Short mmCIF file of C-alpha atoms and ligand atoms in Angstrom, two decimals:
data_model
loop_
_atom_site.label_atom_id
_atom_site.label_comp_id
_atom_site.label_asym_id
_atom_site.label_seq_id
_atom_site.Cartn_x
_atom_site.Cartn_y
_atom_site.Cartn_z
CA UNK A 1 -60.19 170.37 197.81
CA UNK A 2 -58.54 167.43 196.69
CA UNK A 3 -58.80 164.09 199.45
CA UNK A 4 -55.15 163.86 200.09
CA UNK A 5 -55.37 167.52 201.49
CA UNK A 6 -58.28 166.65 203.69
CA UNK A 7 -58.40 165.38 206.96
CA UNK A 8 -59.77 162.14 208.55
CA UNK A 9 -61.82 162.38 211.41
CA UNK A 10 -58.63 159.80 212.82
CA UNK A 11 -56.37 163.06 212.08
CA UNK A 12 -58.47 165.91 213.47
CA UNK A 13 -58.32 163.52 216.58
CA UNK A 14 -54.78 163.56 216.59
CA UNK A 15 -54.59 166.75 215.87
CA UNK A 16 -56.49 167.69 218.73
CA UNK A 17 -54.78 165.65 221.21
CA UNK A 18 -51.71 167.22 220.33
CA UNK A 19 -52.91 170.15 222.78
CA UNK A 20 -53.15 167.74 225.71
CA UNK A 21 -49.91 166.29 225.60
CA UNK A 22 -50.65 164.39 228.71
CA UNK A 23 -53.84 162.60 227.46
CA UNK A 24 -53.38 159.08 226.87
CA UNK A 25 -55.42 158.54 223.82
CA UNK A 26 -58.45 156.44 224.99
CA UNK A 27 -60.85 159.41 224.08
CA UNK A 28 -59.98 159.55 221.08
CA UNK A 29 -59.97 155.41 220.33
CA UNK A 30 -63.47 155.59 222.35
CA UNK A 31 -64.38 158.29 219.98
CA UNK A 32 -63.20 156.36 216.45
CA UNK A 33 -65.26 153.28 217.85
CA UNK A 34 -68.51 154.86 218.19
CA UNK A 35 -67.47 156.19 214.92
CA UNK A 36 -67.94 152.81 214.21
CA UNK A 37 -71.01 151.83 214.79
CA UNK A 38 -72.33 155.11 213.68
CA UNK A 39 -70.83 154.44 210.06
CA UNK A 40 -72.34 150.72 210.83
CA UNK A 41 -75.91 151.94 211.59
CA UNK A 42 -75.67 154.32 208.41
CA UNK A 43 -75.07 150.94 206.16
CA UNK A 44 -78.33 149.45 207.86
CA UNK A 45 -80.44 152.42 207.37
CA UNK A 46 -79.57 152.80 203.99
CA UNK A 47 -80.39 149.15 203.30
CA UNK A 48 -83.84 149.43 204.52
CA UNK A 49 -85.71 146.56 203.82
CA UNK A 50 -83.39 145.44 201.57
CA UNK A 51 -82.03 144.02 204.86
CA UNK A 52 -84.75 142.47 206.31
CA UNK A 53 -83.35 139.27 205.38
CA UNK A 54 -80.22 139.17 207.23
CA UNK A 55 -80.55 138.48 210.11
CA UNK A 56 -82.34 142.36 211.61
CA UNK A 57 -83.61 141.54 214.90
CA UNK A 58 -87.26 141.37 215.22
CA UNK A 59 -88.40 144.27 217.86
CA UNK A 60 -91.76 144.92 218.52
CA UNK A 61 -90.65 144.49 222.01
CA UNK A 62 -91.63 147.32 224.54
CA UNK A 63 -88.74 149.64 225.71
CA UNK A 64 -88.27 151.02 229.09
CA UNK A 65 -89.62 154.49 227.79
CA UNK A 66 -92.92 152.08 227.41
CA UNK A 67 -91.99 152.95 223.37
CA UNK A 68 -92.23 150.40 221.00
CA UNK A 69 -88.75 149.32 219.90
CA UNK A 70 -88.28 148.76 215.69
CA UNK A 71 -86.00 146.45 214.79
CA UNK A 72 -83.17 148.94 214.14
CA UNK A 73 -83.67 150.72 216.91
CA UNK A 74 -82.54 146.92 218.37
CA UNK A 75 -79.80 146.79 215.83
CA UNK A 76 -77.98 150.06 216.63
CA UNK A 77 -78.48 149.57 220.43
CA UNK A 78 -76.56 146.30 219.80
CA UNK A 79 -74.20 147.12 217.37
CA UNK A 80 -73.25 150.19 219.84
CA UNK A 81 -72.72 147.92 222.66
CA UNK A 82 -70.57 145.36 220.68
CA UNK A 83 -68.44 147.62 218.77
CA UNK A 84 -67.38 149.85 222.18
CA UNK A 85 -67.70 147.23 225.12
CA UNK A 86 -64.32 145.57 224.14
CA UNK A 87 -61.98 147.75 223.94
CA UNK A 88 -61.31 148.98 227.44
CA UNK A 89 -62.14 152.33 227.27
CA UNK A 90 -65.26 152.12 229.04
CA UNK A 91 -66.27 151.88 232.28
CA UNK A 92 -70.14 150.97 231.55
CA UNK A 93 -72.76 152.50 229.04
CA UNK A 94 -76.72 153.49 229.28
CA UNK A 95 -78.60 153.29 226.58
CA UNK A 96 -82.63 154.76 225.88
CA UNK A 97 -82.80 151.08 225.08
CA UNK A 98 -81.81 149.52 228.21
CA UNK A 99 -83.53 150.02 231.40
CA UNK A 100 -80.36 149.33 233.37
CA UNK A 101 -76.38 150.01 232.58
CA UNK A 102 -74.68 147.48 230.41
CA UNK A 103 -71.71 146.04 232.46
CA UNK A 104 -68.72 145.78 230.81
CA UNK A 105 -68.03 141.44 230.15
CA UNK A 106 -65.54 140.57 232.37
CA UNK A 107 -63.38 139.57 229.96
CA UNK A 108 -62.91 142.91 228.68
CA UNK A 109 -60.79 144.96 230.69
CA UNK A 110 -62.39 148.50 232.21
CA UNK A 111 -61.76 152.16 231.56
CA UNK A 112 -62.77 155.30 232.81
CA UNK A 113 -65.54 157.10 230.85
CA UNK A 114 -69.19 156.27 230.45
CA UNK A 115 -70.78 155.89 227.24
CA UNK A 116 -74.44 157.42 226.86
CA UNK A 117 -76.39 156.95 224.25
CA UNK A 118 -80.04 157.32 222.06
CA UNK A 119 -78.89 154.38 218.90
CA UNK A 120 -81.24 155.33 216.61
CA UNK A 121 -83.37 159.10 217.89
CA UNK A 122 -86.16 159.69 215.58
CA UNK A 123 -86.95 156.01 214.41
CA UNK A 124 -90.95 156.57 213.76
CA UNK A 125 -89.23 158.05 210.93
CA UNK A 126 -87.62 155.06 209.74
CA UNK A 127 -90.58 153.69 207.49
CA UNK A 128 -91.42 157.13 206.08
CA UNK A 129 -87.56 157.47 204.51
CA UNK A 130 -86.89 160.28 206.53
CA UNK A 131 -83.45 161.21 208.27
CA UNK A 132 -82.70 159.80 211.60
CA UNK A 133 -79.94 159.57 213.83
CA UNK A 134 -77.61 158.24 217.02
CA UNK A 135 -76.81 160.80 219.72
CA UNK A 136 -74.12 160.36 222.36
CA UNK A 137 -72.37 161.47 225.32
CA UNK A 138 -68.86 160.71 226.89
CA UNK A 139 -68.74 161.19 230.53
CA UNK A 140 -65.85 160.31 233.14
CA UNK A 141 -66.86 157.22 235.61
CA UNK A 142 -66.46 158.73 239.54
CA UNK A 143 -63.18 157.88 240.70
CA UNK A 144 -64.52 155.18 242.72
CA UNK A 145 -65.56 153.25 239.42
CA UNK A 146 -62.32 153.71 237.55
CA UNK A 147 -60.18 153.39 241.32
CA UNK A 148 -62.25 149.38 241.69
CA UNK A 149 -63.38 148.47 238.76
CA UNK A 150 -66.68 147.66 239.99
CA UNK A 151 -70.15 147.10 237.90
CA UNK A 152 -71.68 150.33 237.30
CA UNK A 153 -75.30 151.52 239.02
CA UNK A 154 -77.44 154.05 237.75
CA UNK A 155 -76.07 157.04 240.20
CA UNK A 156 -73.02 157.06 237.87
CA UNK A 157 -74.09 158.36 235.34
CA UNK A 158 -76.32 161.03 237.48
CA UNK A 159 -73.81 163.76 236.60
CA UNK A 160 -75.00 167.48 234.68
CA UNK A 161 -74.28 167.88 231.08
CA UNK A 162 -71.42 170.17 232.60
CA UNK A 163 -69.55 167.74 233.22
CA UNK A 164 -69.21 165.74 229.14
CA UNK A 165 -66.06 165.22 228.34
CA UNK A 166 -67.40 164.73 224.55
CA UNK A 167 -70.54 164.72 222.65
CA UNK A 168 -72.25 164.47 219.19
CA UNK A 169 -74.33 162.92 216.99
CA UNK A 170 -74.94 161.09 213.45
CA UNK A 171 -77.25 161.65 211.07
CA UNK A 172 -77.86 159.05 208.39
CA UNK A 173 -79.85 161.57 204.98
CA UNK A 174 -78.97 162.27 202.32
CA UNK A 175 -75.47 162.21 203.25
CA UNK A 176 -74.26 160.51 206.66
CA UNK A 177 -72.49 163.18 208.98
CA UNK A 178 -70.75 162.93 212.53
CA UNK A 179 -71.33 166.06 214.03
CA UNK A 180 -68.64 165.92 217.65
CA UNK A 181 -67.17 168.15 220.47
CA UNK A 182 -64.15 167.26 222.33
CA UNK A 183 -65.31 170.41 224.22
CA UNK A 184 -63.16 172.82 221.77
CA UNK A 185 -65.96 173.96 219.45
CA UNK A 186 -68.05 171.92 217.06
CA UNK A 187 -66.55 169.86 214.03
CA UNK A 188 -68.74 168.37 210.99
CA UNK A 189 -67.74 165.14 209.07
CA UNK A 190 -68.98 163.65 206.36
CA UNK A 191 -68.92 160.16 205.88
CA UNK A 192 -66.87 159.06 202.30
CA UNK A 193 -68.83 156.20 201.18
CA UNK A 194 -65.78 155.58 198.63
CA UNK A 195 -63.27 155.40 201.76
CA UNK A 196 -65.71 154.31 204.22
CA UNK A 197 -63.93 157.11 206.46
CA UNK A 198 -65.62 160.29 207.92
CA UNK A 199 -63.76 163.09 206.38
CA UNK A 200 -63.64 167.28 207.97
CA UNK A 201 -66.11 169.31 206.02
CA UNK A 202 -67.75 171.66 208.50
CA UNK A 203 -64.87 173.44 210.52
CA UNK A 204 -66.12 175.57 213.41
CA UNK A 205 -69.76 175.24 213.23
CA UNK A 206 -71.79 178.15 215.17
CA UNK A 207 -75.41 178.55 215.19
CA UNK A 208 -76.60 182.30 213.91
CA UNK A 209 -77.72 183.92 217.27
CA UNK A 210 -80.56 184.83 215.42
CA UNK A 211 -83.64 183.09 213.20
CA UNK A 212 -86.46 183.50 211.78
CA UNK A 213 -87.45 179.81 212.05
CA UNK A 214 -89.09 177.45 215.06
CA UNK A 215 -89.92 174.21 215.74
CA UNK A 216 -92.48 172.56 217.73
CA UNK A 217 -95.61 169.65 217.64
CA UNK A 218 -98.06 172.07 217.87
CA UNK A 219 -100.52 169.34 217.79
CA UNK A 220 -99.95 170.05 221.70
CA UNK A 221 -100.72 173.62 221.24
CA UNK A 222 -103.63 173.52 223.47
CA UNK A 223 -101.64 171.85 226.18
CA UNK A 224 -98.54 174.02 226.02
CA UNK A 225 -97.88 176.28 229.51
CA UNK A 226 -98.55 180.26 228.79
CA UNK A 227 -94.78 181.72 227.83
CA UNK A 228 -94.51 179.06 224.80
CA UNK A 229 -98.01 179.99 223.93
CA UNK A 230 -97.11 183.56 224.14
CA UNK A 231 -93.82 182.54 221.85
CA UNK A 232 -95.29 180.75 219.20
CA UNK A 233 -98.21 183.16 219.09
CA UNK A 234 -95.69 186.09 218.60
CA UNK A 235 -93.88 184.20 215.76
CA UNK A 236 -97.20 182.96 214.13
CA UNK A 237 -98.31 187.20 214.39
CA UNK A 238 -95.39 187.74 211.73
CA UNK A 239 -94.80 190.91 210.37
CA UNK A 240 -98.04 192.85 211.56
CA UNK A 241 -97.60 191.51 215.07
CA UNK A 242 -95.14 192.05 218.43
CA UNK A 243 -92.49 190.66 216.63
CA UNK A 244 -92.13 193.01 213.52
CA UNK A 245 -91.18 189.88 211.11
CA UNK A 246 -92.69 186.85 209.33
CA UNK A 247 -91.17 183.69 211.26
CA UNK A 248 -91.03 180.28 209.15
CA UNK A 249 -91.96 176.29 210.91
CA UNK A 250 -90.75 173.18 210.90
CA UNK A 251 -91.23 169.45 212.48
CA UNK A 252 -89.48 166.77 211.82
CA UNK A 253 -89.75 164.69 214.26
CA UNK A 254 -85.98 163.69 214.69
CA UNK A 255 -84.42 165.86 217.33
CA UNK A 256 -80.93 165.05 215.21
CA UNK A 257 -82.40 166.71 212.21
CA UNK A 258 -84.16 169.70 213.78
CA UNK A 259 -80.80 170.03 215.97
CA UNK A 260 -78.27 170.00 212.31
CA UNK A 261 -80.50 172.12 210.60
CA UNK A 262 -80.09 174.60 213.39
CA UNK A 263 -76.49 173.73 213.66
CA UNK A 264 -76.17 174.58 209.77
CA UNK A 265 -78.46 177.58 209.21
CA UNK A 266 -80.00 178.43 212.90
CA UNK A 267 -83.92 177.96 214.55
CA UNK A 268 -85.22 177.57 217.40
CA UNK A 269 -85.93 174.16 218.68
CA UNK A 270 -88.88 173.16 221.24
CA UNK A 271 -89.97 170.22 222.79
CA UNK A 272 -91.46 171.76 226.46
CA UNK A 273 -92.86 170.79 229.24
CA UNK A 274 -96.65 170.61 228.69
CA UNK A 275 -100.11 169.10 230.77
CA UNK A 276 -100.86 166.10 228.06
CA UNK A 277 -99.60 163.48 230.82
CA UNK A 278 -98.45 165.35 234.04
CA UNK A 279 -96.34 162.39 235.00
CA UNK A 280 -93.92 163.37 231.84
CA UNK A 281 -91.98 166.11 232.45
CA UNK A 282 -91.18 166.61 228.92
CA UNK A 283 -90.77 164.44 225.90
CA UNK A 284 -87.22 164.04 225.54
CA UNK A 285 -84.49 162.13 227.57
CA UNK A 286 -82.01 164.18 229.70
CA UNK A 287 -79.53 161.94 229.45
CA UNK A 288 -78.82 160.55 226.10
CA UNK A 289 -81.19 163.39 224.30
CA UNK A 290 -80.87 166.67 226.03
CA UNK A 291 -77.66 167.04 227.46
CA UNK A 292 -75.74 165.75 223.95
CA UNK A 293 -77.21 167.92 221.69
CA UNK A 294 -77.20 170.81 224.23
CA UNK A 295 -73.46 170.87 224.85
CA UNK A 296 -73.26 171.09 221.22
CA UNK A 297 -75.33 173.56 220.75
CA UNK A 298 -73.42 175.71 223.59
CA UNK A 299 -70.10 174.61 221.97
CA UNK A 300 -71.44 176.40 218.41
CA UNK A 301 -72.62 179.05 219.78
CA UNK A 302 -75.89 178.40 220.87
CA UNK A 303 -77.84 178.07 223.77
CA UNK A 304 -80.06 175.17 225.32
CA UNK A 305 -82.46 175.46 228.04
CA UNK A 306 -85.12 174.13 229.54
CA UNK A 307 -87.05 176.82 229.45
CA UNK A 308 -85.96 178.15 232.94
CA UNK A 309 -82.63 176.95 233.28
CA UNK A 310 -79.04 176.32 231.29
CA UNK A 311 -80.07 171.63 230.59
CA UNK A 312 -76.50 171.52 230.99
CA UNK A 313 -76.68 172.97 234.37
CA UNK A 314 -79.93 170.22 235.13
CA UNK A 315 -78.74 167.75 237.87
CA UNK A 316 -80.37 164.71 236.97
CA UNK A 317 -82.09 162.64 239.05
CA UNK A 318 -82.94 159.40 237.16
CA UNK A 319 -81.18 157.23 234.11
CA UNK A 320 -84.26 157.81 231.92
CA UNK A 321 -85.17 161.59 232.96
CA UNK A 322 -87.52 163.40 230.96
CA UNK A 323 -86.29 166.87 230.89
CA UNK A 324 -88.07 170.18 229.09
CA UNK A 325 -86.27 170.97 225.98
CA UNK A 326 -85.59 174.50 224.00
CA UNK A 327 -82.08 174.95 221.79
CA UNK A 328 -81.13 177.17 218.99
CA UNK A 329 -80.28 180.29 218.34
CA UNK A 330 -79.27 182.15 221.63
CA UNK A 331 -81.32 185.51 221.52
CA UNK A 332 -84.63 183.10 220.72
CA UNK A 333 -83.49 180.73 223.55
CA UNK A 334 -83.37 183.70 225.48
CA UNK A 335 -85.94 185.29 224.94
CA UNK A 336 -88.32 182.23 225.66
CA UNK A 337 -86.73 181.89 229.21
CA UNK A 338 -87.23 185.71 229.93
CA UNK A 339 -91.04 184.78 228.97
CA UNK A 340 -90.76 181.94 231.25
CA UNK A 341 -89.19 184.25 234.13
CA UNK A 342 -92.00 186.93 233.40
CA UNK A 343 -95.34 187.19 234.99
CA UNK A 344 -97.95 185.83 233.06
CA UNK A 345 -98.95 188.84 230.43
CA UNK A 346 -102.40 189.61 228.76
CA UNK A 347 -102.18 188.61 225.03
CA UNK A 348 -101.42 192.08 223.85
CA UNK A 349 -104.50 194.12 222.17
CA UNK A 350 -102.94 193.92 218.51
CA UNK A 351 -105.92 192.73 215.92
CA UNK A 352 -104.35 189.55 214.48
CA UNK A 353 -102.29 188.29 217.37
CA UNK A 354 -105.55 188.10 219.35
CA UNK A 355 -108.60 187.44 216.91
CA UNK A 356 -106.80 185.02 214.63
CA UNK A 357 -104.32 183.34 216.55
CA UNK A 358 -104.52 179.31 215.88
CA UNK A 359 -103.24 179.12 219.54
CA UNK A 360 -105.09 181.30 221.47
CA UNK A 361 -106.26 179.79 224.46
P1 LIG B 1 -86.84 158.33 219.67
O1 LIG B 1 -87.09 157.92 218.25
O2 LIG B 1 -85.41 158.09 220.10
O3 LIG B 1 -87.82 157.77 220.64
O4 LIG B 1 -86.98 159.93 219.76
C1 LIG B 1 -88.00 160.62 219.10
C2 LIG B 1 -88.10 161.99 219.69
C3 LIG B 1 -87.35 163.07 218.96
O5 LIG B 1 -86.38 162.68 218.07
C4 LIG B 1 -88.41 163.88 218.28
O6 LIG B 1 -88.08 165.22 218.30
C5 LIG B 1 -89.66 163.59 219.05
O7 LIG B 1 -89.46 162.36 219.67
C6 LIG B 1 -90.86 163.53 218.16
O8 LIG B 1 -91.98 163.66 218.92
P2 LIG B 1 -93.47 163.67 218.31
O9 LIG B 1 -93.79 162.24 218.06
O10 LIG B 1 -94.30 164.29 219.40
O11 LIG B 1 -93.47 164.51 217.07
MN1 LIG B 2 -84.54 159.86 220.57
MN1 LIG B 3 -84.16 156.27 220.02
#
């Protein structure tokens, strides 16, 4: 299709606020500025050490998370704050980088949503070449924010993924993508290095409600509770075993990539609760992790859980939440909670599933 017939992610904006006559347009300027530093994180990435030189914060620092920060995990935190604290829109933002809100300078005026956001998910990948991404999530301040304008606390941002007013994610491989909702479906972009604009190339995205692939560290396999065991076990049985059909793995290790490639061809994606540490109640971040790519996955189609319950329906309790974590493809989804709801079963008495297993107990 030739460029002048495409549209802009600026456009599709547009286009979409035509429906909401009423709106005032500061989602969708919110929206193009995180655009921003997304497109801005995607030109640091693809320097790599090429840009050591100018001027790449140093990290090695210790995050909240108790995770050692690289320097571009530093870099996109700060290029995310900078490029959206100005422009009025916000009300105060949370970052996996920050242990405590960022306050909007006062003298920037203040808006009414709440920016949420992982800079740079996946960044152990960063040294190893492989794709890695931001995630983010637009939520409304409470009216008493917005009403006085005052500094944000923690409790603000305490509301369930319900509630996201937008969400999505970038994903700086082989190509750079913005994958959003505006809570009418999922859109793809690609980003046109030649135009330096994000331009519509994945209309309607929905996840297949079926697959025949699954992810999970299954280094953990031996501390894994009994329904994932039971799931993976099932899949690993292929053809000969309960579930009639060979099942194919992945791991990444970048919840954006694991959460595209679903987006683009289906899977099932897993990162549960397990006994390694019993004070982590998962490995991933309700927040700024879980709830983004889960309301995208339930706007294509999909369904994400945490194994028990709808994440989106997850009240959380804390800014930096660990949360149990299964999306994908909504029979698997499904069927992994209906293991979870089930009493505990006896490995069935089939010949491979229980003499071979690698995860058998
Ligand atoms: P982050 O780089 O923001 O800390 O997130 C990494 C997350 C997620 O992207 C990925 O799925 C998971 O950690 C990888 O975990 P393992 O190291 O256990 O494979
Ligand atoms: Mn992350
Ligand atoms: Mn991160």
């Amino acid at each position: 299709m030739p460029l002048s017939q495409r549209w802009t992610l600026t456009r599709y904006l547009i286009e979409e606020r035509r429906r909401f006559p009423q709106a005032s347009g500061d989602l969708n300027a919110l929206i193009l500025d995180v655009s921003i530093a997304c497109k801005a994180i995607a030109r640091s990435v693809a320097f790599g050490r090429l840009d050591e030189s100018s001027g790449r914060p140093a990290g090695g620092e210790v995050n909240v998370q108790g995770e050692e920060q690289k320097p571009l995990d530093v870099l996109s935190n700060d290029l995310f704050i900078r490029l959206n604290e100005w422009n009025g829109n916000l009300a105060g933002m949370a970052s996996e980088e920050l242990e405590l809100p960022h306050q909007i300078p006062s003298k920037y005026p203040r808006g009414k949503y709440l920016l949420v956001f992982d800079p740079l998910d996946g960044s152990s990948n960063i040294d190893v070449n492989v794709s890695v991404g931001s995630v983010f999530s637009i939520l409304r301040a409470p009216q008493d924010v917005i009403d006085s304008g005052r500094d944000v606390v923690d409790d603000d941002f305490l509301q369930p993924g319900t509630t996201q007013v937008a969400a999505g994610y970038a994903i700086y491989g082989p190509t750079t993508m913005l994958v959003l909702s505006v809570r009418n479906g999922v859109t793809g972009f690609t980003l046109n290095p030649n135009l330096g604009e994000f331009i519509l190339t994945h209309p309607n995205i929905r996840v297949p409600e079926d697959t025949q692939e699954f992810a999970i560290n299954s280094s953990n396999s031996r501390f894994w509770e009994p329904p994932v065991k039971r799931y993976v076990d099932e899949c690993l049985a292929g053809k000969v075993g309960p579930r009639g059909k060979d099942f194919n793995m992945r791991w990444i290790a970048s919840m954006v990539a694991e959460a595209h490639r679903i987006l683009m061809r289906g899977g099932v994606f897993m990162y549960p609760r397990d006994t390694k540490d019993p004070a982590k109640p998962g490995r991933l971040r309700l927040l700024y992790e879980a709830n983004p790519i889960g309301f995208i996955m339930e706007q294509a189609g999909g369904r994400a859980s945490t194994g028990r319950q709808p994440i989106l329906g997850v009240k959380p309790t804390a800014l930096h939440q660990r949360i149990s974590v299964v999306f994908g493809s909504k029979n698997e989804v499904e069927r992994i909670e209906r293991y979870h709801h089930e009493p505990a079963v006896k490995a069935p008495e089939h010949a491979l599933f229980t003499e071979r297993s690698l995860f058998r107990d």
